Structures are given as structure tokens and as C-alpha cells.
Coordinates of N, CA, C and O in Angstrom, one line a residue:
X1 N 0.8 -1.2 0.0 CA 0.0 0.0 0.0 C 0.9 1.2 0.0 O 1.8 1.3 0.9
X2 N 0.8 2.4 -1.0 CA 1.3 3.3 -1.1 C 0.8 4.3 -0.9 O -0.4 4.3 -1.3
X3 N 1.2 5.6 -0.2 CA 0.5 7.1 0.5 C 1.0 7.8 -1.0 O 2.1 7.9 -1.4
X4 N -0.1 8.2 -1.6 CA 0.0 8.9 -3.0 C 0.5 10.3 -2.4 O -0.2 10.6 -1.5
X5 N 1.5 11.3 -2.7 CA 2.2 12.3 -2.6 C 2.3 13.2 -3.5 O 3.2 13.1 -4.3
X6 N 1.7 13.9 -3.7 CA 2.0 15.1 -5.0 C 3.1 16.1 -5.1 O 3.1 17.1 -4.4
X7 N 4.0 15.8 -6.0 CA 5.3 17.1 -5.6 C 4.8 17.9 -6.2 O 5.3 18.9 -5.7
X8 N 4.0 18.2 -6.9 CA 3.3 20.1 -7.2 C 2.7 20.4 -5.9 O 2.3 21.6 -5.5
X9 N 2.7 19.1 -5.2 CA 2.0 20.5 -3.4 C 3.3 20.9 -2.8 O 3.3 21.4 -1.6
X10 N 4.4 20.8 -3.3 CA 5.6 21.3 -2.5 C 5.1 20.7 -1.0 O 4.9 21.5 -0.1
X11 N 5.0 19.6 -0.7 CA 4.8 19.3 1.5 C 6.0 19.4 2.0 O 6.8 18.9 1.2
X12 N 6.4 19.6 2.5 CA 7.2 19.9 3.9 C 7.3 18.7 5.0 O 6.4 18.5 5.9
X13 N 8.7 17.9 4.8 CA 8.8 16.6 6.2 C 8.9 17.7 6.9 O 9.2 18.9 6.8
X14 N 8.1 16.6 8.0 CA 8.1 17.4 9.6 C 9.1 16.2 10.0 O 9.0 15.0 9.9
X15 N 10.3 17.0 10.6 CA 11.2 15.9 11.8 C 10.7 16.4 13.3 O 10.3 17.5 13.7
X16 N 10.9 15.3 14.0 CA 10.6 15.8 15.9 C 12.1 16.8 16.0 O 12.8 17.0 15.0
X17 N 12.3 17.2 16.8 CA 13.8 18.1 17.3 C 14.8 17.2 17.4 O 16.0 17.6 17.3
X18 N 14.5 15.7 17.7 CA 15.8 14.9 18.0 C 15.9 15.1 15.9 O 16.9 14.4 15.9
X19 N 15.7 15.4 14.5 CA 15.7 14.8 13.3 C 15.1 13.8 13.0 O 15.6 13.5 11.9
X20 N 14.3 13.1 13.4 CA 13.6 12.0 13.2 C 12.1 12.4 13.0 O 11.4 13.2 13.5
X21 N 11.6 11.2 11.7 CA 10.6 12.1 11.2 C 9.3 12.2 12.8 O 9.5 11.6 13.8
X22 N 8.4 12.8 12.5 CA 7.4 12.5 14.0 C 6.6 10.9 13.1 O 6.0 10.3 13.9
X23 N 6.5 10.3 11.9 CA 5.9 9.2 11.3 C 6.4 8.8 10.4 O 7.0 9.7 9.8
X24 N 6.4 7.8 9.8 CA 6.7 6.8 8.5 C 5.4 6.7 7.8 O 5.0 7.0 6.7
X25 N 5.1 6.1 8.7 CA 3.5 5.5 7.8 C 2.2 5.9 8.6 O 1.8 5.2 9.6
X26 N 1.4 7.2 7.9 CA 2.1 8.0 7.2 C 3.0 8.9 7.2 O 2.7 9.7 8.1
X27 N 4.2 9.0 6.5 CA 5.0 9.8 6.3 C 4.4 11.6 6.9 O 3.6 12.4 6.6
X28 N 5.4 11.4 7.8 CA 4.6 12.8 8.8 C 5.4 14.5 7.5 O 6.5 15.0 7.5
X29 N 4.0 14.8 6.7 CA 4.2 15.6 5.6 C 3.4 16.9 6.2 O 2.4 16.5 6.8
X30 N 3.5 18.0 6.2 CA 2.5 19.4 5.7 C 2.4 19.9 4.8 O 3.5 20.2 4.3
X31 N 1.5 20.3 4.3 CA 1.2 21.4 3.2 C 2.5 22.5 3.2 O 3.4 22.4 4.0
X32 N 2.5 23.4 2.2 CA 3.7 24.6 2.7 C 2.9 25.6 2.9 O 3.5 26.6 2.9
X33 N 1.5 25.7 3.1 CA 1.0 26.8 3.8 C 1.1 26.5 5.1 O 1.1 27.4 6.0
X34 N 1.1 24.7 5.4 CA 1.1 24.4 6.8 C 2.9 25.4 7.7 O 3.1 26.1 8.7
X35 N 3.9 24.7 6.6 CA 5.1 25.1 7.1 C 5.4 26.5 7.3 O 6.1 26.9 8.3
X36 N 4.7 27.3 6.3 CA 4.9 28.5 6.2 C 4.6 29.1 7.9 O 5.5 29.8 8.5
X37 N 3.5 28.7 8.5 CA 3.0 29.5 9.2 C 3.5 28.8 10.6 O 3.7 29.3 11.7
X38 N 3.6 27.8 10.2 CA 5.1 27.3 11.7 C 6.0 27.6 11.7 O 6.6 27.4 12.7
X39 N 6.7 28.4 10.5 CA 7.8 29.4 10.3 C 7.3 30.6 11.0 O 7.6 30.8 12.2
X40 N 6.5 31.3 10.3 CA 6.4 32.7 11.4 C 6.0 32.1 12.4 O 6.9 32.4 13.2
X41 N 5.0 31.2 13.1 CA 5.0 30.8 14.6 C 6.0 30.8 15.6 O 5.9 30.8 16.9
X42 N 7.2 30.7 14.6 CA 8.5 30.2 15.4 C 8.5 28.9 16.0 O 9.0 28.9 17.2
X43 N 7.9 27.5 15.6 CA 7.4 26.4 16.0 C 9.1 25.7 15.5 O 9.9 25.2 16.3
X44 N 9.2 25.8 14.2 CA 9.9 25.1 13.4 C 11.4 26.1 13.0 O 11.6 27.3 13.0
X45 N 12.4 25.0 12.6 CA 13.8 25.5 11.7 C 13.1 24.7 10.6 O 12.3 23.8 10.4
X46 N 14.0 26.1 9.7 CA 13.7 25.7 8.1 C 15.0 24.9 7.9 O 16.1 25.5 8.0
X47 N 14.9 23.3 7.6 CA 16.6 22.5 7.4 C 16.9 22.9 6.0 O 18.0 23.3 5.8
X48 N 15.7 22.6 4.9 CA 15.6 22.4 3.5 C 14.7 23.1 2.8 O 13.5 23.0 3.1
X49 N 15.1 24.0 1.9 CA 14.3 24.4 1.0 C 13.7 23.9 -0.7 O 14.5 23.4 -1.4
X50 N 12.7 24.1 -1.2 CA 12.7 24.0 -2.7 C 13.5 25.0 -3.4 O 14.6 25.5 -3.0
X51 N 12.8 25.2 -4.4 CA 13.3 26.5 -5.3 C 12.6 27.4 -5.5 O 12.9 28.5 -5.9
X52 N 11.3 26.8 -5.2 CA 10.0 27.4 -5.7 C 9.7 28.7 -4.5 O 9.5 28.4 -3.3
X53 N 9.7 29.8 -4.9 CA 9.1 30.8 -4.0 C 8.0 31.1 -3.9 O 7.2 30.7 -4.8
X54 N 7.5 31.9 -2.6 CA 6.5 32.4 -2.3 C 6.3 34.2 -2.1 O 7.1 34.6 -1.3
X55 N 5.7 35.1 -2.5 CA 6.2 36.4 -2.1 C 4.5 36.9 -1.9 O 3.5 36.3 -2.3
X56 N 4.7 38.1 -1.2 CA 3.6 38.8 -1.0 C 4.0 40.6 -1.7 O 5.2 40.6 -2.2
X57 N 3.6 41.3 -1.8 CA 4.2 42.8 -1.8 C 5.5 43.0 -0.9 O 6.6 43.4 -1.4
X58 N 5.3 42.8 0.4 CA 6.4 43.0 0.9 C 7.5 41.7 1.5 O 8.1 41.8 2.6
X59 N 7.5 41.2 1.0 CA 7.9 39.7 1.6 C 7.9 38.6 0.6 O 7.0 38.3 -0.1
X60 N 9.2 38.1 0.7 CA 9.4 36.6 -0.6 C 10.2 36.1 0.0 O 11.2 36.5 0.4
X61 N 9.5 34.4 0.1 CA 10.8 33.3 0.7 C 10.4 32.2 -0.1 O 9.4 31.9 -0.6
X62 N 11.8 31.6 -0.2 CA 11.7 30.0 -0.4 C 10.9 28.9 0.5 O 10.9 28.9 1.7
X63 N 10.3 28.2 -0.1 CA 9.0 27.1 0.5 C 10.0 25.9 1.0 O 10.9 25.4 0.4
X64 N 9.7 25.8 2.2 CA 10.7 25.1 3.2 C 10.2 23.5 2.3 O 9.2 23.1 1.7
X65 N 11.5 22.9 2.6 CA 11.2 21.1 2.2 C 11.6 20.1 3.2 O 11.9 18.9 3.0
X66 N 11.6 20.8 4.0 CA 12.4 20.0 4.9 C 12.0 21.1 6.4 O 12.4 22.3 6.4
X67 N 11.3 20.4 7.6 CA 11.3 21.5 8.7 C 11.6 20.6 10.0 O 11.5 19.4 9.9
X68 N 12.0 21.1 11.2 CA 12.3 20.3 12.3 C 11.5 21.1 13.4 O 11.6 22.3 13.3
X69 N 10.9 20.6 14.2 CA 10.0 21.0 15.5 C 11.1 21.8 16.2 O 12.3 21.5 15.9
X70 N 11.0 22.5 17.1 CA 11.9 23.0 17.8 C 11.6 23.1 19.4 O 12.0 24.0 20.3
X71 N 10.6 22.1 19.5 CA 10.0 21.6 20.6 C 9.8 20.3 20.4 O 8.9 20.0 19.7
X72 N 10.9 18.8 21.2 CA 10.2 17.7 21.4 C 9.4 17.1 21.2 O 9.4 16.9 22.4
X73 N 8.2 16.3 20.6 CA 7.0 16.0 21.0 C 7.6 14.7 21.2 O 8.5 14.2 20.4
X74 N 7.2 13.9 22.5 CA 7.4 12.7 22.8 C 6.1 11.6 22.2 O 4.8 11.7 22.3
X75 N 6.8 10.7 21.9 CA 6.1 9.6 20.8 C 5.2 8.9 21.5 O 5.7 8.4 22.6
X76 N 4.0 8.7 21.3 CA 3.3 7.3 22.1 C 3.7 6.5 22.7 O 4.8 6.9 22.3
X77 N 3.9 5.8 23.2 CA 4.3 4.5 23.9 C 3.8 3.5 23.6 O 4.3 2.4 23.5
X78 N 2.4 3.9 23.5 CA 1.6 2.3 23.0 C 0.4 2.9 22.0 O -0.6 3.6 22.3
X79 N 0.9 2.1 20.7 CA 0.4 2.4 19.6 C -1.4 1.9 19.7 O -1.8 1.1 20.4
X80 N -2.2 2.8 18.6 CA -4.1 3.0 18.8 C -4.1 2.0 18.3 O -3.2 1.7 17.5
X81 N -5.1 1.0 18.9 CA -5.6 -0.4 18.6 C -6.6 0.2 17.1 O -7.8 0.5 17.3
X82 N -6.2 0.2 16.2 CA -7.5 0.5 15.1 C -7.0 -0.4 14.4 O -5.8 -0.9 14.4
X83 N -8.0 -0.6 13.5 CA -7.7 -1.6 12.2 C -6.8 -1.3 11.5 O -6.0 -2.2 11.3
X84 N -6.5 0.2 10.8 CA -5.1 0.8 10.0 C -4.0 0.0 10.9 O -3.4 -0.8 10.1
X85 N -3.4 0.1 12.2 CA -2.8 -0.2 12.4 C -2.3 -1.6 13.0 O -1.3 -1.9 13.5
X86 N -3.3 -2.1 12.7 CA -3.6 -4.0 12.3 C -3.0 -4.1 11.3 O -1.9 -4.8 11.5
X87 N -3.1 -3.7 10.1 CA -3.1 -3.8 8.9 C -1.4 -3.7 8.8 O -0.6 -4.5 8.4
X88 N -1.2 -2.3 9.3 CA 0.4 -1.8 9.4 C 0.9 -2.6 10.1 O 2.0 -2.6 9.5
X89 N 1.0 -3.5 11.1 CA 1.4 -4.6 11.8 C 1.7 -5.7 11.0 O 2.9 -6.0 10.8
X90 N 0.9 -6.2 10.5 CA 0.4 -7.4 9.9 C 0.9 -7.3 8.1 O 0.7 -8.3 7.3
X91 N 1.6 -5.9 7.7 CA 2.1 -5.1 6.7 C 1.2 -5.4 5.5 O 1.7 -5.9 4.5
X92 N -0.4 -5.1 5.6 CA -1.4 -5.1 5.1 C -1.1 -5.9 3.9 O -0.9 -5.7 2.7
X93 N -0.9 -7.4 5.0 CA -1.2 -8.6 3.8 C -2.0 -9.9 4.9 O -1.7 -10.2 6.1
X94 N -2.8 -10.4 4.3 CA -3.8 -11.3 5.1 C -2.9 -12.2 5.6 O -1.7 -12.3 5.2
X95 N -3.6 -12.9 6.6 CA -2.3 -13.3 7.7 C -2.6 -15.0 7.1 O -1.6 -15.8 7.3
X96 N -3.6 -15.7 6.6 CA -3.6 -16.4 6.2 C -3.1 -17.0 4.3 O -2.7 -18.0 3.8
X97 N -3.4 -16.0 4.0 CA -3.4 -16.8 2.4 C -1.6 -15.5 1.6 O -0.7 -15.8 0.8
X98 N -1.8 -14.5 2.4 CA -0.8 -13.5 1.7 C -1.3 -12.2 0.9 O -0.7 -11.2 0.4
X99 N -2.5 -12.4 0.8 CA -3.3 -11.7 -0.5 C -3.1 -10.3 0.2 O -2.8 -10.2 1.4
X100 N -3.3 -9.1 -0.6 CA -2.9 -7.7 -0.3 C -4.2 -6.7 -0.6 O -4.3 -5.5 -0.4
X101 N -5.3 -7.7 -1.2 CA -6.6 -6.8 -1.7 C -7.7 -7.1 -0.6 O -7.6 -8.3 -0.2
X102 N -8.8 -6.2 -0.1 CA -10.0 -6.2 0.3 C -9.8 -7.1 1.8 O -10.3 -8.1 2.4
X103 N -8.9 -6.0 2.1 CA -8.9 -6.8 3.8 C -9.3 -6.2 4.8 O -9.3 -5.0 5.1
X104 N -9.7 -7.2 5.5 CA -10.7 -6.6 6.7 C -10.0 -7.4 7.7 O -8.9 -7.9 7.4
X105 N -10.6 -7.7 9.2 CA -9.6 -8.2 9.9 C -10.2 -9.5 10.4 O -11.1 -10.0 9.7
X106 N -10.1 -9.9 11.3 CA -10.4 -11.6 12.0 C -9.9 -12.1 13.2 O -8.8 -12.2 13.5
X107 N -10.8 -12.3 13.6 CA -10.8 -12.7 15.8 C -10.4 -14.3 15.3 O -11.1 -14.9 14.6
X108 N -9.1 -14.7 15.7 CA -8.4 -15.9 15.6 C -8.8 -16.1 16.4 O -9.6 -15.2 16.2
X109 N -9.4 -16.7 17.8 CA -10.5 -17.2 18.7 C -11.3 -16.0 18.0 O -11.0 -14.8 17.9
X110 N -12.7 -17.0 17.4 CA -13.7 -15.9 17.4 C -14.8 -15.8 18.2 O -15.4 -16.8 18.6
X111 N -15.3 -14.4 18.5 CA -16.1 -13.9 19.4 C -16.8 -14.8 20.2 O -16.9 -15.0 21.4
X112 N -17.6 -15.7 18.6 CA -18.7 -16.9 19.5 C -18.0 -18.1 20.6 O -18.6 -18.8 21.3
X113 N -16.5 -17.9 20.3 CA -15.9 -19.0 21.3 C -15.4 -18.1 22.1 O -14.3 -18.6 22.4
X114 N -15.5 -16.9 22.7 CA -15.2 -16.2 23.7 C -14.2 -15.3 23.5 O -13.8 -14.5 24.4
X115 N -13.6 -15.4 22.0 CA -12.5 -14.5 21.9 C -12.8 -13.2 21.7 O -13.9 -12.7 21.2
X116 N -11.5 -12.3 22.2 CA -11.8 -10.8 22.3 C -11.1 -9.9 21.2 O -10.1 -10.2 20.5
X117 N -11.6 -8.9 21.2 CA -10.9 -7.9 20.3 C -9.8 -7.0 20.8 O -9.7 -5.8 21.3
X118 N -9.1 -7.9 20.7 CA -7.8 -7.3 21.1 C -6.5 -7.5 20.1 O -6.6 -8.3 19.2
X119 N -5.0 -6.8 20.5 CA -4.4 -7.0 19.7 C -3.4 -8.3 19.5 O -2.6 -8.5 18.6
X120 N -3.8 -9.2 20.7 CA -3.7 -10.4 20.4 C -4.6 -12.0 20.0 O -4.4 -13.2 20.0
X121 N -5.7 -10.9 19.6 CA -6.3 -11.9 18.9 C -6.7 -11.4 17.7 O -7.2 -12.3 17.0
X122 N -6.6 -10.5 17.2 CA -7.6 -10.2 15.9 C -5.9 -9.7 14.7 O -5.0 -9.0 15.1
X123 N -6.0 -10.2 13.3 CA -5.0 -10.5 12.2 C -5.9 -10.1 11.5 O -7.1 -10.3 11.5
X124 N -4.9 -8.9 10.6 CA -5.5 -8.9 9.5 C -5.8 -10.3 8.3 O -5.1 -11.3 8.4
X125 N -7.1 -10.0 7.4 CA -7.6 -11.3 6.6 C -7.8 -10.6 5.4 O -8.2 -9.4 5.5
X126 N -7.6 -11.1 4.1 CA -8.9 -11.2 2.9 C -10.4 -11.2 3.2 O -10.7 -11.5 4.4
X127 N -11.0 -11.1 2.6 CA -12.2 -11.4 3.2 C -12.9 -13.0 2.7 O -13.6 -13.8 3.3
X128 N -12.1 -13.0 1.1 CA -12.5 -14.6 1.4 C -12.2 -15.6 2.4 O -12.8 -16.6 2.6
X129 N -11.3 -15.1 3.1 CA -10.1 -16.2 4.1 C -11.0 -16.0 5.2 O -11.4 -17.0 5.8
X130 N -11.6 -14.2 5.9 CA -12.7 -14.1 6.5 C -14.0 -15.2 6.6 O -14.8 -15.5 7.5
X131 N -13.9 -15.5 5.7 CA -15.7 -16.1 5.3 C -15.3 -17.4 5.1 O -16.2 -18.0 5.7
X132 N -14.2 -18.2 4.6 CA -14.1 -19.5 4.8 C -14.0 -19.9 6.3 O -14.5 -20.9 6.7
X133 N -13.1 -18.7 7.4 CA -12.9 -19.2 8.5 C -14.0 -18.8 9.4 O -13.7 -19.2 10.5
X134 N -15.0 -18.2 9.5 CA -16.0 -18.3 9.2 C -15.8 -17.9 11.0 O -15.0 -17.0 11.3
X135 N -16.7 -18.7 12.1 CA -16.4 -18.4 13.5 C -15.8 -19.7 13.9 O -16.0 -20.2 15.1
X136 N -15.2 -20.2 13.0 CA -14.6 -21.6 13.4 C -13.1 -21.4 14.0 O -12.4 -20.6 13.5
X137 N -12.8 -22.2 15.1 CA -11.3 -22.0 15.6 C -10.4 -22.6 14.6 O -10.7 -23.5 13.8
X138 N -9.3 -22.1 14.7 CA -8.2 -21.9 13.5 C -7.9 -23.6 13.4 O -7.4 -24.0 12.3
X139 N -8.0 -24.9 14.8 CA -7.8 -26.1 13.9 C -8.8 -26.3 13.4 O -8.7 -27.0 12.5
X140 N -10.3 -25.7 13.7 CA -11.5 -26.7 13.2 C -11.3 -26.1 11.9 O -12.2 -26.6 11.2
X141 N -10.6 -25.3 11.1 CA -10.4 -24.5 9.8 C -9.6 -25.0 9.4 O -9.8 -25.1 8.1
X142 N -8.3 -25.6 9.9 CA -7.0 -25.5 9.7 C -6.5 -24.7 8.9 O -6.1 -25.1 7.9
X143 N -6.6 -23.2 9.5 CA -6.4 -22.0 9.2 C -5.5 -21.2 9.8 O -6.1 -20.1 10.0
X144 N -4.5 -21.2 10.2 CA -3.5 -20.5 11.3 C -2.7 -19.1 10.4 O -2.2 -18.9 9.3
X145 N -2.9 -18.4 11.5 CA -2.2 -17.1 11.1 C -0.5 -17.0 10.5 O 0.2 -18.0 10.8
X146 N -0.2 -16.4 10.0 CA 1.6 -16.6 9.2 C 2.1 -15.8 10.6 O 3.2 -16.2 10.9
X147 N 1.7 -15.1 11.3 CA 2.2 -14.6 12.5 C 1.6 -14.7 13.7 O 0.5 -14.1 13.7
X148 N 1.9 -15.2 14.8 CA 0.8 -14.9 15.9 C 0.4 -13.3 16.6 O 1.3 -12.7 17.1
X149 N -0.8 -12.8 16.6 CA -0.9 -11.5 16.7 C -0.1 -11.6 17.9 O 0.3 -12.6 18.4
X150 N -0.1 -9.9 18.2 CA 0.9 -9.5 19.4 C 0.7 -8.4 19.8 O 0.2 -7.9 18.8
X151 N 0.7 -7.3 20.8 CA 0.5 -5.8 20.3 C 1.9 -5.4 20.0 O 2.9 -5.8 20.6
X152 N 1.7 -4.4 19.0 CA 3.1 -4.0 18.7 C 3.4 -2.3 19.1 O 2.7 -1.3 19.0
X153 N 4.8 -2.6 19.5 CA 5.3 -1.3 19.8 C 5.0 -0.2 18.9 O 4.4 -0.6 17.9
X154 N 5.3 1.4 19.1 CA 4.9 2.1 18.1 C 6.7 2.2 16.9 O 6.7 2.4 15.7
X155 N 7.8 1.9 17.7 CA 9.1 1.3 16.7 C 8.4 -0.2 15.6 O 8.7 -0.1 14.4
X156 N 7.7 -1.1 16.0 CA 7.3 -1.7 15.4 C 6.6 -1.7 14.0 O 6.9 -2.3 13.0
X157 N 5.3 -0.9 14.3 CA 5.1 0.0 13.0 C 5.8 1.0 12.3 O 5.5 1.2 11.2
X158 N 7.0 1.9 12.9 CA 7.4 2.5 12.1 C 8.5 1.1 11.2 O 8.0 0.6 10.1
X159 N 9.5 0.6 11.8 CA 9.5 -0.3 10.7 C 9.1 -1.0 9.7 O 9.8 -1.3 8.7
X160 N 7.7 -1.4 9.9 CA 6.8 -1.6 8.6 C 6.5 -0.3 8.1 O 6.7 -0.2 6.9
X161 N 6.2 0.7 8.6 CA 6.0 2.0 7.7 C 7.2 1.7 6.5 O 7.1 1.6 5.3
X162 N 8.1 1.7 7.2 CA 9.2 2.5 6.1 C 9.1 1.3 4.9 O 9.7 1.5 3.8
X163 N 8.6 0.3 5.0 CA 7.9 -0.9 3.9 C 7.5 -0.7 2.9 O 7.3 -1.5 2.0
X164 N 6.9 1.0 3.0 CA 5.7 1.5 2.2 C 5.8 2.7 2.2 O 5.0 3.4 2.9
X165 N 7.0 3.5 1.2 CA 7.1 4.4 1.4 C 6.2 5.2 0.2 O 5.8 4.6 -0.7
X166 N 6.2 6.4 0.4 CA 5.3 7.0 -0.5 C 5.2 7.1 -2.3 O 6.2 6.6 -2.8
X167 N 4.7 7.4 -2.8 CA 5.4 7.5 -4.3 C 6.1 8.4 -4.5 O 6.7 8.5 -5.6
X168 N 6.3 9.3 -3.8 CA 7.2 10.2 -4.2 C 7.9 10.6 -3.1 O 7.3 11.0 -2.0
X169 N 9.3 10.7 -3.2 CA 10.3 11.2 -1.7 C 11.5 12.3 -2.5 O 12.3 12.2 -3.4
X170 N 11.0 13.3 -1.6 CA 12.2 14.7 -2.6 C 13.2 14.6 -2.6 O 13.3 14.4 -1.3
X171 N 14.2 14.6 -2.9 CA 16.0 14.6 -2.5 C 16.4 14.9 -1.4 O 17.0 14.0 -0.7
X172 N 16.0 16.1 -0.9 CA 15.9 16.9 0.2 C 15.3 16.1 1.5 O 15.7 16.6 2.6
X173 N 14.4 15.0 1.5 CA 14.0 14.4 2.1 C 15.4 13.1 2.6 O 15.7 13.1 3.8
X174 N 16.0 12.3 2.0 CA 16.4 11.5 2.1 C 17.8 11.4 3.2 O 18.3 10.4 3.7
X175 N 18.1 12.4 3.3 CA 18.9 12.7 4.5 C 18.6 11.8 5.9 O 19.3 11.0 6.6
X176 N 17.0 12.3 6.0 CA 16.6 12.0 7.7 C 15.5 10.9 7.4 O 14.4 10.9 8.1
X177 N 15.6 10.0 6.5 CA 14.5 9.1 6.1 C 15.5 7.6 6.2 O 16.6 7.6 5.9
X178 N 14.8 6.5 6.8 CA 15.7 5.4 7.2 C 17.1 5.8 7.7 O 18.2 6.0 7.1
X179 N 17.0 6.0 9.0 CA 18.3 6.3 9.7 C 19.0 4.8 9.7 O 20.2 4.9 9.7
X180 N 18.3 3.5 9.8 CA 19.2 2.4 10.0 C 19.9 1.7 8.6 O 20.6 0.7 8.7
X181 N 19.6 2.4 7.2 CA 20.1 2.0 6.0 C 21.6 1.9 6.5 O 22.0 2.4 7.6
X182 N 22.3 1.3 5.5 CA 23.9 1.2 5.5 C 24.2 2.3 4.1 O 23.9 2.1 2.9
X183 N 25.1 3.6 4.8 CA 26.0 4.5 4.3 C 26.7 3.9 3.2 O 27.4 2.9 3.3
X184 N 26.6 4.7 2.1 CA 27.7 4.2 1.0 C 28.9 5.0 0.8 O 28.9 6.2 0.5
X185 N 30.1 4.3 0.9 CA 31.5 5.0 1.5 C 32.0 5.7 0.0 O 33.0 6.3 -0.1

């Protein structure tokens, strides 16, 4: 799954103050009207610019491409139980067959046998793989998940983020994007 990105909106990475983006998936982006006005806020350092300007009568700057918080924000600790991030877990491929289209999710104990919705029971599914496994337990299916659910850290999903990166990443971007790649000497 790919986050469609338009380079004619000129967006603006947001990094936290340590350089690190504040998201991967999705890629934590703003508008440059957003950036602009966290610039005069004084919220943000401009790291990167385009080329592309902006001017008024009295006033012309370069459209930041790159901005860093200049205040912390400390990261969640424990990532929102929603389906998106089932999916981002689970790197939105059904946990039984592999398929990557029309997925919805699935209580491995299901409900009618007492299982709960939680992040150790419910895997993303197809929906065929849904409907074959029906409320049957995974031997009466012999249907078993490719991973056993788990809850996952919010590091956990950013590494599947970076699985799925956008269609488009600016030059200027690539600096502070996968900090654990290996450097080319």
C-alpha cells in the first residue's frame, strides 16, 4: 500500500527536534501553507528548501522542504488499537493466504468462542479467508495465522512504515528518512 504524494503541493517533512521524522507510515508531511505558518510561529527551523518561492508585496521566501520541530513532542508509547494499524502490523497482507486486496480483519478465537478484540487476537484477513474461516477455531479451519498477533510497539510499526514508502520522496527528504540503511563510502 502506497500514500499517494503530490510534488506540485511542494509538502514539507516534519522531523521531531531529535531529526527523526514524528511518522513513517504515514510519512509525517505538511502542506507549505502548513510550514509557512510554523515558520512565522516560530514552532519550526527551516533545514531544506525547494526553489519554488512564495512572495507577497512585501515579503518573498523559499518554500521550506524540509522542517524540524523545535520543541520535542514525545512519541506514544503504546500504539491506537485500530484496524489501520492492524493492517500496518500485519504489513497489510492477510495473515492467512498472503493476498494484499480487500482486507478486513479476523478474531483468531472468534467472538462466539469467547474471543476478544484485542491486539492479540484479531489478524489482518482477505475477506475470502474471513468467510471461509467463518467463527470456526483456526484447527476446526486448519487455518492458522503466518504470525501470531501481538500488540506492537509504536518502533514496530514505524519499521513496517518504512515498507511502504510514498510514491514520491524529494531529494531533500532522504537525508533523515531510514536512519538504519547502511551508508555508501
Amino acid at each position: 500500500m502506497t500514500i499517494a504524494v503530490s510534488p506540485q503541493a511542494l509538502p514539507a517533512l516534519v522531523l521531531n527536534a531529535d531529526y527523526r521524522p514524528l511518522s513513517y507510515y504515514p510519512l509525517s508531511l505538511w502542506s507549505w501553507q502548513d510550514a509557512i505558518k510554523a515558520v512565522f510561529l516560530d514552532r519550526v527551523n527551516i533545514i531544506a528548501e525547494y526553489e519554488h518561492e512564495v512572495s507577497s508585496p512585501s515579503f518573498s521566501m523559499r518554500l521550506p522542504s524540509v522542517v524540524c520541530l523545535k520543541t520535542y513532542v514525545q512519541p506514544s508509547r503504546n500504539p491506537a488499537f485500530t484496524r489501520f494499524n492492524v493492517f500496518l502490523r500485519d504489513r497489510f497482507e492477510c495473515q492467512y493466504c498472503g493476498a494484499h486486496d480487500d482486507l478486513t480483519f479476523d478474531h483468531v478465537i472468534p467472538r462466539a468462542h469467547g474471543g476478544e478484540t484485542t491486539w492479540e487476537n484479531v489478524v489482518a484477513a482477505c475477506s475470502p479467508c474471513n468467510l471461509r474461516k467463518g467463527s470456526k477455531l483456526p484447527k476446526q479451519a486448519s487455518m492458522f495465522p503466518a504470525q501470531k498477533p501481538y500488540q506492537p510497539t509504536v518502533q514496530d510499526l514505524h519499521n513496517n512504515g518504512r515498507l511502504f514508502p510514498p510514491n514520491y520522496l524529494h531529494d531533500s527528504w532522504l537525508d533523515y528518512l531510514y536512519w538504519d540503511t547502511e551508508l555508501q563510502p
